mmCIF file of C-alpha atoms in Angstrom:
data_model
loop_
_atom_site.group_PDB
_atom_site.id
_atom_site.type_symbol
_atom_site.label_atom_id
_atom_site.label_comp_id
_atom_site.label_asym_id
_atom_site.label_seq_id
_atom_site.Cartn_x
_atom_site.Cartn_y
_atom_site.Cartn_z
ATOM 1 C CA MET A 1 24.986 -15.800 62.474
ATOM 2 C CA ALA A 2 23.411 -18.152 59.933
ATOM 3 C CA THR A 3 20.289 -20.132 60.715
ATOM 4 C CA VAL A 4 18.542 -23.227 59.415
ATOM 5 C CA GLU A 5 15.717 -21.057 58.119
ATOM 6 C CA GLU A 6 18.197 -19.029 56.067
ATOM 7 C CA VAL A 7 19.730 -22.208 54.634
ATOM 8 C CA ARG A 8 16.263 -23.388 53.611
ATOM 9 C CA ARG A 9 15.333 -20.005 52.086
ATOM 10 C CA LEU A 10 18.510 -19.894 49.973
ATOM 11 C CA ALA A 11 18.377 -23.518 48.879
ATOM 12 C CA VAL A 12 14.739 -23.794 47.820
ATOM 13 C CA ALA A 13 15.157 -20.688 45.653
ATOM 14 C CA LEU A 14 17.723 -22.515 43.509
ATOM 15 C CA PRO A 15 16.360 -24.370 40.437
ATOM 16 C CA ARG A 16 15.885 -28.164 40.664
ATOM 17 C CA THR A 17 16.426 -28.187 44.437
ATOM 18 C CA GLU A 18 14.341 -30.546 46.572
ATOM 19 C CA GLU A 19 14.279 -30.743 50.378
ATOM 20 C CA HIS A 20 14.200 -34.182 52.007
ATOM 21 C CA LEU A 21 14.234 -35.527 55.560
ATOM 22 C CA ILE A 22 16.537 -38.552 55.524
ATOM 23 C CA ARG A 23 17.284 -40.396 58.771
ATOM 24 C CA ASP A 24 16.276 -37.370 60.820
ATOM 25 C CA ARG A 25 18.561 -35.065 58.798
ATOM 26 C CA VAL A 26 17.420 -32.257 56.521
ATOM 27 C CA LYS A 27 19.094 -32.498 53.124
ATOM 28 C CA PHE A 28 18.838 -30.522 49.924
ATOM 29 C CA ARG A 29 19.553 -32.190 46.638
ATOM 30 C CA VAL A 30 19.356 -31.923 42.859
ATOM 31 C CA GLY A 31 18.025 -35.181 41.518
ATOM 32 C CA ARG A 32 19.826 -37.779 43.628
ATOM 33 C CA ILE A 33 22.848 -35.569 44.347
ATOM 34 C CA VAL A 34 22.905 -34.044 47.836
ATOM 35 C CA TYR A 35 24.651 -30.676 47.987
ATOM 36 C CA LEU A 36 23.624 -29.530 51.500
ATOM 37 C CA ALA A 37 23.012 -31.576 54.648
ATOM 38 C CA LEU A 38 22.304 -30.409 58.183
ATOM 39 C CA SER A 39 23.454 -32.415 61.176
ATOM 40 C CA ARG A 40 20.763 -33.935 63.374
ATOM 41 C CA ASP A 41 21.177 -31.177 65.941
ATOM 42 C CA GLU A 42 21.213 -28.605 63.086
ATOM 43 C CA THR A 43 24.441 -26.972 64.259
ATOM 44 C CA THR A 44 26.656 -28.175 61.411
ATOM 45 C CA LEU A 45 26.117 -27.772 57.680
ATOM 46 C CA GLY A 46 27.734 -30.181 55.243
ATOM 47 C CA PHE A 47 28.119 -28.823 51.724
ATOM 48 C CA ALA A 48 29.489 -29.782 48.328
ATOM 49 C CA PHE A 49 33.028 -28.450 47.959
ATOM 50 C CA PRO A 50 36.027 -29.440 45.796
ATOM 51 C CA LYS A 51 37.990 -31.947 47.834
ATOM 52 C CA GLU A 52 41.321 -30.789 46.396
ATOM 53 C CA GLU A 53 40.687 -27.333 47.936
ATOM 54 C CA ARG A 54 39.215 -28.608 51.204
ATOM 55 C CA ALA A 55 42.394 -28.764 53.290
ATOM 56 C CA ALA A 56 43.223 -25.140 52.504
ATOM 57 C CA LEU A 57 39.689 -24.074 53.410
ATOM 58 C CA VAL A 58 39.826 -25.800 56.793
ATOM 59 C CA ALA A 59 43.336 -24.543 57.525
ATOM 60 C CA SER A 60 42.323 -20.956 56.740
ATOM 61 C CA GLU A 61 39.484 -20.838 59.320
ATOM 62 C CA PRO A 62 39.493 -23.985 61.504
ATOM 63 C CA GLU A 63 37.017 -22.428 63.923
ATOM 64 C CA LYS A 64 34.503 -22.232 61.092
ATOM 65 C CA PHE A 65 35.228 -25.113 58.688
ATOM 66 C CA SER A 66 36.052 -28.767 59.254
ATOM 67 C CA LEU A 67 36.664 -31.986 57.377
ATOM 68 C CA PRO A 68 33.756 -34.416 56.947
ATOM 69 C CA ARG A 69 33.727 -37.742 58.687
ATOM 70 C CA ALA A 70 36.236 -40.315 57.423
ATOM 71 C CA SER A 71 33.677 -42.171 55.299
ATOM 72 C CA ASP A 72 32.908 -38.948 53.393
ATOM 73 C CA LEU A 73 36.482 -37.850 52.709
ATOM 74 C CA ARG A 74 36.377 -39.440 49.242
ATOM 75 C CA TYR A 75 33.567 -37.083 48.224
ATOM 76 C CA ASN A 76 33.613 -33.404 47.276
ATOM 77 C CA TRP A 77 32.370 -32.436 50.712
ATOM 78 C CA ALA A 78 33.218 -30.164 53.667
ATOM 79 C CA GLN A 79 31.499 -28.954 56.832
ATOM 80 C CA ALA A 80 30.859 -25.614 58.509
ATOM 81 C CA THR A 81 29.669 -24.563 61.952
ATOM 82 C CA LEU A 82 26.403 -22.877 61.039
ATOM 83 C CA ALA A 83 26.491 -20.231 63.777
ATOM 84 C CA ALA A 84 29.977 -19.119 62.646
ATOM 85 C CA LEU A 85 28.854 -18.194 59.134
ATOM 86 C CA SER A 86 27.790 -14.697 58.194
ATOM 87 C CA ALA A 87 24.825 -14.208 55.884
ATOM 88 C CA PRO A 88 27.003 -13.390 52.814
ATOM 89 C CA GLU A 89 29.262 -16.387 53.529
ATOM 90 C CA LEU A 90 26.267 -18.696 53.783
ATOM 91 C CA ALA A 91 24.782 -17.381 50.541
ATOM 92 C CA GLU A 92 28.053 -17.942 48.663
ATOM 93 C CA LEU A 93 28.550 -21.389 50.180
ATOM 94 C CA VAL A 94 25.017 -22.558 49.305
ATOM 95 C CA THR A 95 25.151 -21.161 45.774
ATOM 96 C CA GLU A 96 28.559 -22.631 44.948
ATOM 97 C CA ALA A 97 27.574 -26.022 46.384
ATOM 98 C CA TRP A 98 24.459 -26.004 44.185
ATOM 99 C CA ARG A 99 26.497 -24.910 41.147
ATOM 100 C CA MET A 100 28.599 -28.082 41.488
ATOM 101 C CA CYS A 101 25.508 -30.252 41.049
ATOM 102 C CA VAL A 102 23.672 -28.697 38.100
ATOM 103 C CA PRO A 103 24.585 -28.366 34.408
ATOM 104 C CA ALA A 104 26.516 -25.206 33.586
ATOM 105 C CA LYS A 105 23.684 -23.926 31.404
ATOM 106 C CA VAL A 106 21.251 -24.184 34.347
ATOM 107 C CA ALA A 107 23.646 -22.229 36.579
ATOM 108 C CA ARG A 108 24.157 -19.567 33.905
ATOM 109 C CA ALA A 109 20.417 -19.239 33.303
ATOM 110 C CA HIS A 110 19.803 -18.617 37.007
ATOM 111 C CA LEU A 111 22.900 -16.670 38.018
ATOM 112 C CA GLY A 112 23.920 -15.067 34.728
ATOM 113 C CA PRO A 113 27.299 -15.595 33.044
ATOM 114 C CA ASP A 114 30.310 -16.222 35.215
ATOM 115 C CA PRO A 115 32.077 -12.958 36.031
ATOM 116 C CA ALA A 116 35.209 -12.445 33.998
ATOM 117 C CA PRO A 117 38.367 -12.996 36.046
ATOM 118 C CA PRO A 118 40.613 -9.977 36.567
ATOM 119 C CA PRO A 119 43.268 -9.456 33.895
ATOM 120 C CA PRO A 120 46.660 -11.038 34.526
ATOM 121 C CA PRO A 121 49.109 -8.713 36.279
ATOM 122 C CA ALA A 122 50.877 -6.220 34.049
ATOM 123 C CA PRO A 123 54.501 -6.952 33.162
ATOM 124 C CA PRO A 124 56.890 -4.350 34.598
ATOM 125 C CA ALA A 125 58.862 -2.192 32.191
ATOM 126 C CA ALA A 126 62.039 -4.179 32.862
ATOM 127 C CA ARG A 127 60.344 -7.383 31.706
ATOM 128 C CA LEU A 128 58.917 -5.641 28.642
ATOM 129 C CA ARG A 129 62.438 -4.529 27.812
ATOM 130 C CA LEU A 130 63.694 -8.119 27.915
ATOM 131 C CA SER A 131 60.898 -9.398 25.688
ATOM 132 C CA ALA A 132 61.398 -6.452 23.300
ATOM 133 C CA GLU A 133 65.066 -7.376 22.982
ATOM 134 C CA VAL A 134 64.169 -10.989 22.227
ATOM 135 C CA PHE A 135 61.521 -10.039 19.668
ATOM 136 C CA ALA A 136 63.710 -7.440 17.952
ATOM 137 C CA ALA A 137 66.355 -10.126 17.419
ATOM 138 C CA TYR A 138 64.007 -12.171 15.207
ATOM 139 C CA GLN A 139 64.938 -11.669 11.569
ATOM 140 C CA GLY A 140 63.148 -8.899 9.691
ATOM 141 C CA VAL A 141 60.462 -8.286 12.316
ATOM 142 C CA ASP A 142 59.643 -4.750 11.183
ATOM 143 C CA ARG A 143 60.346 -4.950 7.445
ATOM 144 C CA SER A 144 56.830 -5.828 6.252
ATOM 145 C CA TRP A 145 55.201 -3.459 8.757
ATOM 146 C CA LEU A 146 57.254 -0.509 7.568
ATOM 147 C CA GLU A 147 56.453 -1.430 3.959
ATOM 148 C CA LEU A 148 52.714 -1.525 4.748
ATOM 149 C CA ARG A 149 52.956 1.902 6.389
ATOM 150 C CA ARG A 150 54.796 3.255 3.353
ATOM 151 C CA LEU A 151 52.249 1.893 0.887
ATOM 152 C CA THR A 152 49.248 3.133 2.880
ATOM 153 C CA ALA A 153 50.555 6.486 4.170
ATOM 154 C CA PRO A 154 49.301 8.521 5.896
ATOM 155 C CA ALA A 155 46.959 5.778 7.203
ATOM 156 C CA LEU A 156 45.467 2.467 6.080
ATOM 157 C CA ASP A 157 42.139 3.142 4.321
ATOM 158 C CA LEU A 158 40.120 0.061 3.361
ATOM 159 C CA THR A 159 37.951 2.015 0.951
ATOM 160 C CA ASP A 160 41.062 2.112 -1.290
ATOM 161 C CA PRO A 161 41.505 -1.140 -3.290
ATOM 162 C CA ALA A 162 45.299 -0.729 -3.262
ATOM 163 C CA HIS A 163 45.260 -0.516 0.534
ATOM 164 C CA ARG A 164 43.166 -3.671 0.793
ATOM 165 C CA THR A 165 45.711 -5.509 -1.360
ATOM 166 C CA ALA A 166 48.569 -4.158 0.759
ATOM 167 C CA LEU A 167 46.862 -5.367 3.939
ATOM 168 C CA HIS A 168 46.318 -8.796 2.354
ATOM 169 C CA ARG A 169 50.026 -9.104 1.540
ATOM 170 C CA TRP A 170 51.054 -7.906 5.002
ATOM 171 C CA LEU A 171 48.819 -10.473 6.707
ATOM 172 C CA ASN A 172 50.333 -13.219 4.584
ATOM 173 C CA SER A 173 53.834 -12.017 5.434
ATOM 174 C CA TRP A 174 52.931 -12.885 9.051
ATOM 175 C CA GLY A 175 51.836 -16.404 8.165
ATOM 176 C CA CYS A 176 48.076 -15.956 7.647
ATOM 177 C CA ARG A 177 48.115 -17.752 4.253
ATOM 178 C CA LEU A 178 45.097 -16.025 2.799
ATOM 179 C CA PRO A 179 44.463 -17.051 -0.840
ATOM 180 C CA TYR A 180 45.065 -14.427 -3.501
ATOM 181 C CA PRO A 181 42.444 -13.966 -6.226
ATOM 182 C CA GLN A 182 43.060 -15.278 -9.729
ATOM 183 C CA GLU A 183 43.504 -12.640 -12.394
ATOM 184 C CA GLY A 184 40.074 -11.395 -13.425
ATOM 185 C CA GLY A 185 38.382 -13.580 -10.813
ATOM 186 C CA PRO A 186 36.325 -12.627 -7.749
ATOM 187 C CA TYR A 187 38.081 -11.163 -4.730
ATOM 188 C CA PRO A 188 35.841 -12.027 -1.757
ATOM 189 C CA PHE A 189 38.362 -10.820 0.825
ATOM 190 C CA GLY A 190 38.782 -7.387 -0.748
ATOM 191 C CA GLU A 191 35.079 -6.944 -1.420
ATOM 192 C CA GLY A 192 34.194 -8.122 2.075
ATOM 193 C CA LEU A 193 36.711 -5.728 3.660
ATOM 194 C CA ALA A 194 35.190 -2.794 1.801
ATOM 195 C CA ALA A 195 31.696 -3.646 3.032
ATOM 196 C CA TRP A 196 32.869 -4.412 6.565
ATOM 197 C CA THR A 197 34.718 -1.114 7.007
ATOM 198 C CA GLY A 198 31.577 0.814 6.101
ATOM 199 C CA ARG A 199 29.685 -0.890 8.932
ATOM 200 C CA HIS A 200 32.301 -0.476 11.653
ATOM 201 C CA PRO A 201 33.790 2.962 12.361
ATOM 202 C CA LEU A 202 36.658 2.169 14.711
ATOM 203 C CA PRO A 203 37.828 4.423 17.547
ATOM 204 C CA ARG A 204 41.231 6.076 17.306
ATOM 205 C CA THR A 205 41.622 6.298 21.085
ATOM 206 C CA PRO A 206 44.984 5.112 22.485
ATOM 207 C CA LEU A 207 44.747 1.720 24.178
ATOM 208 C CA ALA A 208 45.256 3.108 27.696
ATOM 209 C CA ASP A 209 42.340 5.527 27.241
ATOM 210 C CA LEU A 210 39.776 3.213 25.639
ATOM 211 C CA THR A 211 36.313 3.325 27.178
ATOM 212 C CA ASP A 212 34.243 0.203 27.779
ATOM 213 C CA PRO A 213 31.778 1.106 24.981
ATOM 214 C CA GLU A 214 34.705 1.584 22.577
ATOM 215 C CA ILE A 215 36.127 -1.803 23.548
ATOM 216 C CA ASP A 216 32.758 -3.435 23.005
ATOM 217 C CA ALA A 217 32.456 -1.784 19.576
ATOM 218 C CA VAL A 218 35.896 -3.066 18.540
ATOM 219 C CA ALA A 219 34.963 -6.558 19.774
ATOM 220 C CA VAL A 220 31.808 -6.554 17.629
ATOM 221 C CA ALA A 221 33.866 -5.427 14.634
ATOM 222 C CA TYR A 222 36.431 -8.153 15.361
ATOM 223 C CA GLU A 223 33.793 -10.899 15.541
ATOM 224 C CA GLU A 224 32.335 -9.986 12.156
ATOM 225 C CA LEU A 225 35.758 -9.519 10.591
ATOM 226 C CA SER A 226 36.935 -12.941 11.763
ATOM 227 C CA GLN A 227 34.003 -14.498 9.846
ATOM 228 C CA LEU A 228 34.742 -12.603 6.631
ATOM 229 C CA PRO A 229 34.883 -15.025 3.655
ATOM 230 C CA VAL A 230 38.279 -15.159 1.974
ATOM 231 C CA ARG A 231 37.652 -18.147 -0.282
ATOM 232 C CA PRO A 232 34.375 -19.308 -1.852
ATOM 233 C CA ARG A 233 33.303 -22.863 -2.525
ATOM 234 C CA PRO A 234 34.193 -25.688 -2.914
ATOM 235 C CA ARG A 235 36.488 -25.131 0.089
ATOM 236 C CA PRO A 236 35.124 -22.047 1.831
ATOM 237 C CA ARG A 237 37.328 -20.288 4.341
ATOM 238 C CA THR A 238 36.985 -17.267 6.605
ATOM 239 C CA LEU A 239 39.575 -14.731 7.720
ATOM 240 C CA GLY A 240 39.829 -16.222 11.224
ATOM 241 C CA PRO A 241 40.594 -14.825 14.687
ATOM 242 C CA THR A 242 44.356 -14.254 14.393
ATOM 243 C CA ALA A 243 44.217 -12.471 11.036
ATOM 244 C CA ALA A 244 41.229 -10.386 12.181
ATOM 245 C CA ALA A 245 43.141 -9.188 15.261
ATOM 246 C CA LYS A 246 46.206 -8.352 13.166
ATOM 247 C CA ALA A 247 44.077 -6.477 10.625
ATOM 248 C CA LEU A 248 42.509 -4.415 13.405
ATOM 249 C CA TYR A 249 45.977 -3.584 14.697
ATOM 250 C CA ALA A 250 47.023 -2.473 11.207
ATOM 251 C CA LEU A 251 43.975 -0.203 11.070
ATOM 252 C CA ARG A 252 44.369 1.195 14.594
ATOM 253 C CA PRO A 253 47.962 0.550 15.728
ATOM 254 C CA HIS A 254 47.687 2.808 18.798
ATOM 255 C CA THR A 255 44.349 1.296 19.845
ATOM 256 C CA VAL A 256 44.307 -2.470 19.299
ATOM 257 C CA MET A 257 46.518 -5.083 20.962
ATOM 258 C CA PRO A 258 46.477 -8.108 18.616
ATOM 259 C CA TRP A 259 46.810 -11.779 19.584
ATOM 260 C CA ASP A 260 47.393 -15.224 18.129
ATOM 261 C CA ALA A 261 45.794 -18.600 18.872
ATOM 262 C CA ALA A 262 48.246 -19.535 21.635
ATOM 263 C CA ILE A 263 47.796 -16.236 23.473
ATOM 264 C CA ALA A 264 43.993 -16.283 23.205
ATOM 265 C CA THR A 265 43.719 -19.890 24.327
ATOM 266 C CA GLU A 266 46.035 -19.576 27.311
ATOM 267 C CA LEU A 267 44.680 -16.286 28.628
ATOM 268 C CA TYR A 268 40.971 -16.608 27.828
ATOM 269 C CA GLY A 269 40.212 -20.135 26.618
ATOM 270 C CA ALA A 270 38.319 -18.745 23.610
ATOM 271 C CA ARG A 271 38.753 -16.543 20.534
ATOM 272 C CA ASP A 272 35.288 -15.044 20.124
ATOM 273 C CA GLY A 273 34.262 -11.406 20.448
ATOM 274 C CA ALA A 274 33.772 -11.615 24.214
ATOM 275 C CA ALA A 275 37.285 -12.992 24.649
ATOM 276 C CA PHE A 276 38.711 -10.265 22.415
ATOM 277 C CA ALA A 277 36.960 -7.639 24.539
ATOM 278 C CA ARG A 278 38.627 -9.167 27.604
ATOM 279 C CA HIS A 279 41.949 -9.049 25.749
ATOM 280 C CA LEU A 280 41.543 -5.340 25.051
ATOM 281 C CA ARG A 281 40.672 -4.723 28.696
ATOM 282 C CA THR A 282 43.817 -6.611 29.677
ATOM 283 C CA GLY A 283 45.797 -4.450 27.270
ATOM 284 C CA ARG A 284 44.212 -1.292 28.649
ATOM 285 C CA ALA A 285 45.110 -2.238 32.229
ATOM 286 C CA TRP A 286 48.664 -3.144 31.212
ATOM 287 C CA ALA A 287 49.159 0.042 29.195
ATOM 288 C CA ARG A 288 47.987 2.187 32.099
ATOM 289 C CA ALA A 289 50.231 0.339 34.543
ATOM 290 C CA VAL A 290 53.412 0.533 32.485
ATOM 291 C CA LEU A 291 52.834 4.175 31.540
ATOM 292 C CA THR A 292 52.337 5.049 35.208
ATOM 293 C CA GLU A 293 55.448 3.089 36.182
ATOM 294 C CA SER A 294 57.648 4.677 33.527
ATOM 295 C CA GLY A 295 56.283 8.220 33.686
ATOM 296 C CA LEU A 296 56.725 8.391 29.900
ATOM 297 C CA THR A 297 54.344 8.926 27.016
ATOM 298 C CA ALA A 298 53.486 5.854 24.955
ATOM 299 C CA GLU A 299 55.736 6.998 22.096
ATOM 300 C CA ALA A 300 58.650 7.732 24.422
ATOM 301 C CA LEU A 301 58.188 4.409 26.197
ATOM 302 C CA VAL A 302 58.356 2.245 23.068
ATOM 303 C CA ALA A 303 61.421 4.189 21.932
ATOM 304 C CA ASP A 304 63.006 3.662 25.354
ATOM 305 C CA LEU A 305 62.281 -0.070 25.041
ATOM 306 C CA GLY A 306 64.067 -0.163 21.693
ATOM 307 C CA ARG A 307 60.953 -0.604 19.520
ATOM 308 C CA PRO A 308 60.338 2.864 17.984
ATOM 309 C CA ALA A 309 58.941 1.400 14.746
ATOM 310 C CA VAL A 310 55.823 0.065 16.493
ATOM 311 C CA THR A 311 53.311 1.137 19.147
ATOM 312 C CA LEU A 312 52.634 0.306 22.788
ATOM 313 C CA PRO A 313 49.836 -2.209 21.966
ATOM 314 C CA LYS A 314 52.287 -4.040 19.688
ATOM 315 C CA VAL A 315 55.041 -4.055 22.336
ATOM 316 C CA LEU A 316 52.572 -5.653 24.759
ATOM 317 C CA ASP A 317 51.605 -8.201 22.105
ATOM 318 C CA GLU A 318 55.272 -8.955 21.453
ATOM 319 C CA HIS A 319 55.749 -9.671 25.150
ATOM 320 C CA LEU A 320 52.885 -12.188 25.022
ATOM 321 C CA TYR A 321 54.271 -13.721 21.830
ATOM 322 C CA VAL A 322 57.703 -14.196 23.383
ATOM 323 C CA THR A 323 56.464 -15.548 26.710
ATOM 324 C CA ILE A 324 53.421 -17.573 25.603
ATOM 325 C CA THR A 325 53.671 -18.419 21.893
ATOM 326 C CA ARG A 326 57.424 -18.989 21.900
ATOM 327 C CA ARG A 327 57.675 -19.973 25.588
ATOM 328 C CA GLN A 328 60.827 -17.934 25.960
ATOM 329 C CA ALA A 329 62.006 -17.669 29.568
ATOM 330 C CA LEU A 330 62.919 -14.122 30.564
#
């Protein structure tokens, strides 16, 4: 059972909050914006709440929540019976009402960063099969990958200049459009790759078995790689997020699920290192789910799906490419 004293304790602890007595009603506000208001008899608590979600809130627990008076319906506002709220419910209600009234940077400074949402649900094997069939029908999808593997066998090694050139050509075959060096001229991409690889030993753990520290290490490597210069002045250019993700996949095909701009934007709303870490965690959850569902090893699963030339992280990426980048209905 929540009390007025608990409301006051929670509210005054939030930055920029002021308590006021207005027309015999206790209100808490940030600047001139009221985010909590007690009724005169202190049995009902009005609070800031998104009006588009208000009807669902009231319908879910009508004994606890109610609509505001008619004159307040145009505002982001709802009401609760104070005695019906538990202590955790009150704390969440007060905090979220306050969050609506302060700048995002103030909320983050006080509460920390917003928790990452859970990864989207894993596609079942049957849906992966459909997307694999669609992707495999695109012309020449594996030709350049198989050529890269041939040129860099047994594994891509960026300390080898020939391997760096092979990676450059493979990235361009997938539309990255990275400038090639002029004969005898500087090669910032190749030189930068050599230095970068010495700073970032990458795990060889399969995607489904990646640990959180390994994911964080790959994300740090990705962030630096995406900023790698590929063209000097007068028109400087960096490698960029899509090419960096593809390069990491080429280096660790069993470990890294790549992405492109459309996938990153739709799923995470960003393409920085933190977003790429979330992407790898999504891939890890999906890999575990589909392996459990199928009962197969990763190698047997991709063969069963008709994509034996690639790896499970790539099959998952292909599903996202088909369904998000190409908007193909399955």
